[in-house]
Short mmCIF file of C-alpha atoms in Angstrom, two decimals:
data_model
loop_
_atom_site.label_atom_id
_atom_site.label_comp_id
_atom_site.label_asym_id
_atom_site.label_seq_id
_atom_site.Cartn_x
_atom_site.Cartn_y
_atom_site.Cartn_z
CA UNK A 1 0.00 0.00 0.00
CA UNK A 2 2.60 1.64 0.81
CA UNK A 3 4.49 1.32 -2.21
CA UNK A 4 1.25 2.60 -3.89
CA UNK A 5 1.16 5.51 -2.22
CA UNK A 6 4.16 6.67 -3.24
CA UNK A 7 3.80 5.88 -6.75
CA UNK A 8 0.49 8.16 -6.47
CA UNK A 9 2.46 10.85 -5.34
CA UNK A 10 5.10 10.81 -7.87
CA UNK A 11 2.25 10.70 -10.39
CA UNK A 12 0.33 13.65 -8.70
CA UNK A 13 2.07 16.12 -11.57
CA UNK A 14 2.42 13.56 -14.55
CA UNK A 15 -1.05 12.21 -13.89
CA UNK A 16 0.08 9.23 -16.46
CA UNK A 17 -2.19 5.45 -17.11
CA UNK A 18 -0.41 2.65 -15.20
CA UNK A 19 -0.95 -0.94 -14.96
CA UNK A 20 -1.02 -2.40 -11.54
CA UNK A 21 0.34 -5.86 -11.34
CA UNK A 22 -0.69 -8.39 -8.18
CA UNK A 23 -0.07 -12.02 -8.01
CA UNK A 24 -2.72 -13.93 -10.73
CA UNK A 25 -4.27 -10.22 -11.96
CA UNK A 26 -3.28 -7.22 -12.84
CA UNK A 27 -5.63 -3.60 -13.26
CA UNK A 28 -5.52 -1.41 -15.95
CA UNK A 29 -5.63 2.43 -14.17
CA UNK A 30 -5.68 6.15 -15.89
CA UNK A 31 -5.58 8.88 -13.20
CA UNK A 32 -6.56 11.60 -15.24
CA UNK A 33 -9.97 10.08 -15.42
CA UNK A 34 -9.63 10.11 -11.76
CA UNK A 35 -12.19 13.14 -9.67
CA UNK A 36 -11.36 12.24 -6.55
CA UNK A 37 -7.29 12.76 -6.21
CA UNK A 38 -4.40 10.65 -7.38
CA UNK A 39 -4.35 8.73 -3.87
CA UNK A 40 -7.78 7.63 -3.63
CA UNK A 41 -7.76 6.39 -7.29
CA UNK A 42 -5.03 4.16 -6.47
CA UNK A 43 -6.33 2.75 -3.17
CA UNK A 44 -9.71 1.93 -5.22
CA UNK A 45 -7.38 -0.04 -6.95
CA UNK A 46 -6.39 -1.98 -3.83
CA UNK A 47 -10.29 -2.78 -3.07
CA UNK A 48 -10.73 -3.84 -6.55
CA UNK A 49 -7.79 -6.23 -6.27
CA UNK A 50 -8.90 -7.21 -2.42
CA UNK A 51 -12.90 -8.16 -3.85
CA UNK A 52 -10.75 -10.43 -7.02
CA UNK A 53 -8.62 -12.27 -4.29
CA UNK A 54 -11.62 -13.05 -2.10
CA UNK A 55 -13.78 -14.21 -4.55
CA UNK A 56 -11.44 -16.12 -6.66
CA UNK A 57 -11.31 -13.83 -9.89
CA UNK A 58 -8.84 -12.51 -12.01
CA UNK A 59 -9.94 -9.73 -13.83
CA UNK A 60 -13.82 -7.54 -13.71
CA UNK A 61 -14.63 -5.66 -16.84
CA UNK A 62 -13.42 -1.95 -16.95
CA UNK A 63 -16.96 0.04 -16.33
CA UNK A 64 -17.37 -1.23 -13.17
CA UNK A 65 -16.54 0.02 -9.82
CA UNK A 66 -16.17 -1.48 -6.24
CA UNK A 67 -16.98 0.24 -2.81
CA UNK A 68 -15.74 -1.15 0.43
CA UNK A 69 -18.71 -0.91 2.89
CA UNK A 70 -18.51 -0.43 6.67
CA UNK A 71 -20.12 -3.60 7.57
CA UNK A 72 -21.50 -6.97 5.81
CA UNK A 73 -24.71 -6.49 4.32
CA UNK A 74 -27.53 -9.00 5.94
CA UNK A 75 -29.46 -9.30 2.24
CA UNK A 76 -27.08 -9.30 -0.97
CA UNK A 77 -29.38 -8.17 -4.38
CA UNK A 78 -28.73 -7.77 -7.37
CA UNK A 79 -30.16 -4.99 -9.20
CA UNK A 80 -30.30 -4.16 -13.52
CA UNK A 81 -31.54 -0.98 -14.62
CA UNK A 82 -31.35 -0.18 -18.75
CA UNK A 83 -30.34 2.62 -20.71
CA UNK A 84 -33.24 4.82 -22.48
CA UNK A 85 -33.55 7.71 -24.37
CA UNK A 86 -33.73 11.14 -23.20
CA UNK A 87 -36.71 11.66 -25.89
CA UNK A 88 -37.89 8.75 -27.24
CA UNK A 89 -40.82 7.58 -30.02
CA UNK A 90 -43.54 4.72 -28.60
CA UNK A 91 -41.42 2.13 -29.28
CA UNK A 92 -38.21 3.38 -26.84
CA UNK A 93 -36.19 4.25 -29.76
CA UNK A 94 -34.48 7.97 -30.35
CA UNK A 95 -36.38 10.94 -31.51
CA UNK A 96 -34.48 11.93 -34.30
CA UNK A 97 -36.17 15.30 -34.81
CA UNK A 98 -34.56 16.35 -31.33
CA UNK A 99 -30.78 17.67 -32.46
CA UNK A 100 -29.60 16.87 -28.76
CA UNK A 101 -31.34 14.07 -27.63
CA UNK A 102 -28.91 11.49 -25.61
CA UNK A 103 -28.67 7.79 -24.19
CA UNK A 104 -29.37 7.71 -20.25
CA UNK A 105 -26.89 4.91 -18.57
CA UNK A 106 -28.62 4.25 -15.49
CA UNK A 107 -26.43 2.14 -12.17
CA UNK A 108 -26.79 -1.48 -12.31
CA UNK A 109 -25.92 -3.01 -8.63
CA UNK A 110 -24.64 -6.08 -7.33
CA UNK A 111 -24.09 -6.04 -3.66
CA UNK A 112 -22.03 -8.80 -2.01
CA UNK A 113 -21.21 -9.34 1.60
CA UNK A 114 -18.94 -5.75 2.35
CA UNK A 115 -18.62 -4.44 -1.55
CA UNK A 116 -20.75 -3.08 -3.41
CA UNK A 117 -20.62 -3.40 -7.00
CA UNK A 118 -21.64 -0.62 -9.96
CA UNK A 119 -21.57 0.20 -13.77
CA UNK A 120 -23.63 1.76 -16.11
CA UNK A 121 -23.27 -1.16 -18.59
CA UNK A 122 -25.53 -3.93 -17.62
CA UNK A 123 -24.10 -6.44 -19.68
CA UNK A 124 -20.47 -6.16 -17.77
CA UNK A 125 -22.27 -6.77 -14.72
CA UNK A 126 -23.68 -9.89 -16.02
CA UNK A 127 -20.73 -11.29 -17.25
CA UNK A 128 -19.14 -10.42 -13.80
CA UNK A 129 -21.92 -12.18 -11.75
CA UNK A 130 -21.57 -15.45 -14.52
CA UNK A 131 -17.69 -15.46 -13.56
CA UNK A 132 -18.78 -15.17 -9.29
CA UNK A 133 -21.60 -17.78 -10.22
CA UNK A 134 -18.87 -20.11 -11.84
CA UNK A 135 -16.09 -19.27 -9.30
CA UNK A 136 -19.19 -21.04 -6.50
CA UNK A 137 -20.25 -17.94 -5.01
CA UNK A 138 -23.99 -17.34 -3.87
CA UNK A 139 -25.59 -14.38 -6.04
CA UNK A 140 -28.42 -13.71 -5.30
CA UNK A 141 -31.51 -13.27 -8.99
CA UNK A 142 -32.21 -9.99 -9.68
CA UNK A 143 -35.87 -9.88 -10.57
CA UNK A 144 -35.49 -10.70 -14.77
CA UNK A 145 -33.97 -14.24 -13.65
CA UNK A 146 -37.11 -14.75 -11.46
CA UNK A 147 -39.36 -14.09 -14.38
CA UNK A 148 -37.45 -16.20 -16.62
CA UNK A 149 -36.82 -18.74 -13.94
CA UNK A 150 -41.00 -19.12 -13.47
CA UNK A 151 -41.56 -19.03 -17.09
CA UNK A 152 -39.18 -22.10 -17.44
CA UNK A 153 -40.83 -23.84 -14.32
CA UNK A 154 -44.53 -23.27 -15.85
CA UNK A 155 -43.30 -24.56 -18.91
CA UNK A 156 -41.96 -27.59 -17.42
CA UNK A 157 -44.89 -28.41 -14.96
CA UNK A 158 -47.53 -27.53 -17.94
CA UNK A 159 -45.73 -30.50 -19.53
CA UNK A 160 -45.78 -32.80 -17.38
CA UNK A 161 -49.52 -31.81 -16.14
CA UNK A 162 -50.69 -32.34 -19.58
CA UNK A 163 -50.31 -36.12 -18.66
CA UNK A 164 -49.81 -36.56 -22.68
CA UNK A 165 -47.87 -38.66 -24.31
CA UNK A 166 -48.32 -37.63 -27.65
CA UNK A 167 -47.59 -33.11 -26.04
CA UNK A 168 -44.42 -35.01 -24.94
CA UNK A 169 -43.42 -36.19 -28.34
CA UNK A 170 -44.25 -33.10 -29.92
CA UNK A 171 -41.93 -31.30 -27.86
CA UNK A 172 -38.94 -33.08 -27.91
CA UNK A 173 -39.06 -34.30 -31.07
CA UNK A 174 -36.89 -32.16 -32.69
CA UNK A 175 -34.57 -32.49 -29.76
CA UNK A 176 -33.17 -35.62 -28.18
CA UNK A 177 -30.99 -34.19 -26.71
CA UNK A 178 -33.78 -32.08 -24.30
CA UNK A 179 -35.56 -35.55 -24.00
CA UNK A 180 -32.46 -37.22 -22.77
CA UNK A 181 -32.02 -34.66 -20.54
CA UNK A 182 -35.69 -34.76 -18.94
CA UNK A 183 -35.04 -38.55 -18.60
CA UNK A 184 -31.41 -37.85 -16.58
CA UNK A 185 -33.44 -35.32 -14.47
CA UNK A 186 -36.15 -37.99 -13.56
CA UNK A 187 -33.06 -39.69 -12.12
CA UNK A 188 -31.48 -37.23 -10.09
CA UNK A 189 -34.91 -36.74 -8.37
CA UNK A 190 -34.39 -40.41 -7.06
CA UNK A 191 -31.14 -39.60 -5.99
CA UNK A 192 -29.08 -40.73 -8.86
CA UNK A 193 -25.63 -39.59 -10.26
CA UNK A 194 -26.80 -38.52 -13.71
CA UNK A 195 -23.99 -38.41 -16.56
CA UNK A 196 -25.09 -37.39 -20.16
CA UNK A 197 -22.84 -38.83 -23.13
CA UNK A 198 -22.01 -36.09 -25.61
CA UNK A 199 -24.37 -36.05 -28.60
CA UNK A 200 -21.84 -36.37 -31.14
CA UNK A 201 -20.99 -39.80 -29.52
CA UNK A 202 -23.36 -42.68 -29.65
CA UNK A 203 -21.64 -45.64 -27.93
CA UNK A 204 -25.11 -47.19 -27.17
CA UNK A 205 -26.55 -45.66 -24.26
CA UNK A 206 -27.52 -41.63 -23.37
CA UNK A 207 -26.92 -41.63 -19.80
CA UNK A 208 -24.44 -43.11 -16.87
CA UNK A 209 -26.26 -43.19 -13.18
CA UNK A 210 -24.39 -44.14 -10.32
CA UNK A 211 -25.97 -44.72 -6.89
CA UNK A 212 -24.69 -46.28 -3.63
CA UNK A 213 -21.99 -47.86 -5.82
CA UNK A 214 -24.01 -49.19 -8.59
CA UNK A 215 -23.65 -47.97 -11.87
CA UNK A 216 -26.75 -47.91 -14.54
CA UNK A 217 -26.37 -47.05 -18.46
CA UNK A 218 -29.70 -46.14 -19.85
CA UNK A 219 -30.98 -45.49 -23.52
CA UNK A 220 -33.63 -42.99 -24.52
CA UNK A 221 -35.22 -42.74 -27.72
CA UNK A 222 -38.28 -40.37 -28.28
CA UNK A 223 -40.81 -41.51 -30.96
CA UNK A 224 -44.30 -41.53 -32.00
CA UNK A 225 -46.76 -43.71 -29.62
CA UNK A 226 -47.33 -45.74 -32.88
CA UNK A 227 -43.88 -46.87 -32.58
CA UNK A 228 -42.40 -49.96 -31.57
CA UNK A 229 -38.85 -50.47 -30.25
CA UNK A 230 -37.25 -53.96 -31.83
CA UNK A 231 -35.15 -56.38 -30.63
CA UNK A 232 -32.46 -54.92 -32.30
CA UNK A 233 -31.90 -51.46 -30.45
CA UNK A 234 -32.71 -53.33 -26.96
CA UNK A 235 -29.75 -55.83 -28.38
CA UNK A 236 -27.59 -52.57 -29.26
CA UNK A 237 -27.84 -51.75 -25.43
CA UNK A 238 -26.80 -54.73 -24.65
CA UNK A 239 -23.75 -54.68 -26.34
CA UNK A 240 -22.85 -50.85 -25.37
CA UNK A 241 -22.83 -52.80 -21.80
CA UNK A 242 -19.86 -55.10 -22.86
CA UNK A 243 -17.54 -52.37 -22.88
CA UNK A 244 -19.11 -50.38 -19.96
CA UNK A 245 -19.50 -53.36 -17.92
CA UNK A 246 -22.39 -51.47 -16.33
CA UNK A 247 -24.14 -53.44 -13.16
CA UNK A 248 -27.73 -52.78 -14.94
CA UNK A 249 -29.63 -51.40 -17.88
CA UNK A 250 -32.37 -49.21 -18.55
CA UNK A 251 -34.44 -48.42 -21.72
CA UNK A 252 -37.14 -45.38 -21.93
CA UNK A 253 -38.66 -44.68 -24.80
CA UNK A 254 -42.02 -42.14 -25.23
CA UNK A 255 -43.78 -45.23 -27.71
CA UNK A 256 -44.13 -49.09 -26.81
CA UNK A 257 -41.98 -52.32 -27.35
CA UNK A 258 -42.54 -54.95 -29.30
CA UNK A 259 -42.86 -58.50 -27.91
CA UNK A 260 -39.72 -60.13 -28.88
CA UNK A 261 -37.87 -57.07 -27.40
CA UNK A 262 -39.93 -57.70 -23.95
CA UNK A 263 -38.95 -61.30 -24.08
CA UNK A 264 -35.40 -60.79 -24.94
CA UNK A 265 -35.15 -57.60 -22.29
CA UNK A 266 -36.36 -60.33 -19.95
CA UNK A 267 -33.65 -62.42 -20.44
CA UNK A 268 -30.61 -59.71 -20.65
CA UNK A 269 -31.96 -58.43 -17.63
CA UNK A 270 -32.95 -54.81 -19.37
CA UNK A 271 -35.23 -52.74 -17.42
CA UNK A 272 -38.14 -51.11 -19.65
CA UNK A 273 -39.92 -47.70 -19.65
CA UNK A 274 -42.50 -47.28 -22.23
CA UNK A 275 -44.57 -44.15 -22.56
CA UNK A 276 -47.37 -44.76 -19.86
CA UNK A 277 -44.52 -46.31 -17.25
CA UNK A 278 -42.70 -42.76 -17.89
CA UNK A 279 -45.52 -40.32 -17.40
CA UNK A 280 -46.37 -42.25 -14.74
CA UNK A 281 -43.48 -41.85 -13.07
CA UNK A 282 -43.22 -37.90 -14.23
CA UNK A 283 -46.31 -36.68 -12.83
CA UNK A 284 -45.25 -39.14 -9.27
CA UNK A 285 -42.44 -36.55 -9.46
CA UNK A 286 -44.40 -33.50 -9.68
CA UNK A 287 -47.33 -33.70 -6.99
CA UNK A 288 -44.24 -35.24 -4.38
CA UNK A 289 -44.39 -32.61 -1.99
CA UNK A 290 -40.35 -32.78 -1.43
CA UNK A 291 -38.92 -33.30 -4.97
CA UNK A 292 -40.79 -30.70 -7.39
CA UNK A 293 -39.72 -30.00 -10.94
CA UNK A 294 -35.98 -28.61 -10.63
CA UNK A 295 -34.05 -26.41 -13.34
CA UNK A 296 -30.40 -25.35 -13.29
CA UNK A 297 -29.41 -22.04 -12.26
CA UNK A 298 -27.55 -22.49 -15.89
CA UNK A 299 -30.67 -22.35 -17.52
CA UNK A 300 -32.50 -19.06 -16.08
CA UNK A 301 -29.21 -17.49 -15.45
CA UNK A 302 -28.88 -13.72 -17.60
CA UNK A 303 -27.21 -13.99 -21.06
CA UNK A 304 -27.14 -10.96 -23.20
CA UNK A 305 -29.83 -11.75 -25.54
CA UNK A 306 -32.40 -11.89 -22.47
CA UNK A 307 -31.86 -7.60 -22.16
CA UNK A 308 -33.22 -7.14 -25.39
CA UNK A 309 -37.00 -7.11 -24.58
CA UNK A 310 -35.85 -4.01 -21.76
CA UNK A 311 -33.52 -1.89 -23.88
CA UNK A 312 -34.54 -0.08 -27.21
CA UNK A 313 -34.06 -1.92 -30.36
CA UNK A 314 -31.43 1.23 -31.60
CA UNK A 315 -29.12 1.02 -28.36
CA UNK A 316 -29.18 -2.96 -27.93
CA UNK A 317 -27.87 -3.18 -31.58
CA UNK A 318 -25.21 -0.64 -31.18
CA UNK A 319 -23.85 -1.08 -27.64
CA UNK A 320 -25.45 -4.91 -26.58
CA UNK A 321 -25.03 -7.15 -29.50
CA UNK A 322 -20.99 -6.95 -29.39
CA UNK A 323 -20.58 -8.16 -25.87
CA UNK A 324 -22.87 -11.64 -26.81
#
C-alpha cells in the first residue's frame, strides 16, 4: 500500500495510465480520469484487487466500480436498470427530430457481503456475476432471472400436467438431446448420479447413473406412440454394456416395445420404460411434496440476448449485441 502511495504521489504532476500488477491479476488504471485525487484512485485499486482475491477472480470488466462498505450487508441483491432515451418515439427508440437528444446509462448493482458493486453497462455486470456464479459464489436473482426462472418452471410443470404422451413427443421431437435430458433429471430426483454422453458420440446408451456404488447405463429414444422399439436397439444396449461393464440397464422410450424385445429384455436383464410407465413416473415426481420440478441455475441465469426485450431496439444493436 505503501508502495502505492508513493507511486500516487510521484504521479500527482504527470497524472500518467499505469498498470497495476498483483499475483494472478493485474488492473488497468488512468488517473486523469480520476475526480477524486491521485491517492484515492489508487487505493480503489487496492479494493478492486482485495474483492478479485476473495472471490477467486482474475480480472472484472473496466466500467465497473467497487466500494468497500462499513459492515457486511444482511441481504445481498442484485439490481439491472437499462439505458433509455432522453426523448424517445412509442417504441423506446431515439427521436431523431430532437438535435440533442442522448442515451441515459442508469447504475446497475450487485451487492455482495462488504462491496458493493456498480456500472452503467448492464451487460459487464452480467458477465461479472456469470464469472462469481462459476467461481461457487452465492448471487443472489435480480428480478429478470425470477421471471425467466417461473416461465421455465410453468413450462416444465404444464408439460408434465398435460399427462400426454403424444404433447411429450411433440416437444422433444426435434430435440433428443432435451428428451435425454428430462429422462437424466427424472433420475437425479431419485437420488441418482446422472452423466449425459455427448451427442456427437453414440456408444449405445444416453446416460451413466451411479448410486450407492451401482452404476446404470440407460438409452432414450423419443418416438411416436405408434412406434415400436425392436429387438435390435434393446440388443444394441446390450452390447454398449460389454464395454461399460455397467451393473444394470435401462431403456425409456415415449412409444411401446414390441414383444420379442420384452422377451429378450427379460432375459438380458434390461429394465423397460415405455410411454405410460414414464408419465407415470413424471407426474409421481411433480405432486411429491419434497422433490418438485428442478431447473439449473444455468438455464435461467442472464445472457445478453435476455436484455433485449428491456432496452430499445437502436441502443441494444449498437452497444449490446458486441458483448454476446
Amino acid at each position: 500500500i505503501l508502495i502505492i502511495l508513493y507511486i500516487s504521489d510521484l504521479l500527482l504532476y504527470a497524472v500518467i495510465p499505469v498498470t497495476i500488477v498483483f499475483p494472478n491479476s493485474s488492473i488497468q488504471v488512468n488517473p486523469r480520469r480520476c475526480k477524486c485525487g491521485v491517492t484515492s484512485y489508487y487505493l480503489n485499486c487496492i479494493i478492486k484487487y482485495s474483492f478479485l482475491k476473495q472471490y477467486h477472480l482474475t480480472s472484472l470488466p473496466k466500467s465497473i466500480k467497487i466500494k468497500k462498505l462499513f459492515h457486511k450487508q444482511k441481504c445481498n441483491y442484485y439490481k439491472l436498470r437499462y439505458p433509455c432515451w432522453v426523448h424517445s418515439k412509442k417504441d423506446g427508440t431515439a427521436d431523431k427530430r430532437v438535435k440533442s437528444n442522448h442515451i441515459i446509462w442508469k447504475k446497475c448493482e450487485l451487492c455482495l457481503d462488504n462491496y458493493l458493486l456498480y456500472t452503467k453497462k448492464p451487460y459487464d455486470l452480467i458477465h461479472a456475476v456469470k464469472n462469481l456464479r462459476k467461481k461457487g459464489n452465492t448471487i443472489p436473482l435480480c428480478k429478470e432471472e425470477k421471471k425467466k426462472r417461473s416461465i421455465l418452471l410453468n413450462k416444465k410443470k404444464n408439460l408434465i400436467q398435460n399427462n400426454n404422451i403424444q404433447k411429450l413427443v411433440d416437444h422433444f421431437s426435434k430435440n433428443p438431446t432435451g428428451f435425454e435430458k428430462l429422462c437424466s433429471e427424472i433420475f437425479i430426483n431419485l437420488g441418482y448420479q446422472a452423466t449425459l454422453t455427448p451427442p456427437t458420440n453414440d456408444g449405445g446408451y444416453d446416460i451413466l447413473l451411479q448410486k450407492k456404488g451401482v452404476t446404470t447405463i440407460v438409452e432414450c429414444k423419443c418416438y411416436s406412440i405408434e412406434h415400436k422399439i425392436g429387438r435390435p436397439s434393446v440388443q444394441k444396449l446390450v452390447g454398449a454394456n460389454s464395454i461399460v461393464s455397467a451393473d444394470k440397464m435401462i431403456f425409456i422410450t415415449t412409444s411401446d416395445f414390441s414383444e420379442s424385445a420384452i422377451t429378450y429384455a427379460q432375459k438380458a436383464n434390461v429394465e423397460l420404460y415405455n410411454g405410460a410407465k414414464l408419465m407415470n413416473l413424471l407426474n409421481k415426481q411433480l405432486s411429491s411434496a419434497e422433490e418438485k420440478t428442478r431447473i439449473n441455475i444455468s438455464e435461467y441465469q442472464l445472457e445478453i440476448t435476455d436484455l433485449h426485450p428491456y432496452v430499445p431496439e437502436d441502443i441494444y444493436l449498437k452497444f449490446f449485441i458486441p458483448h454476446k
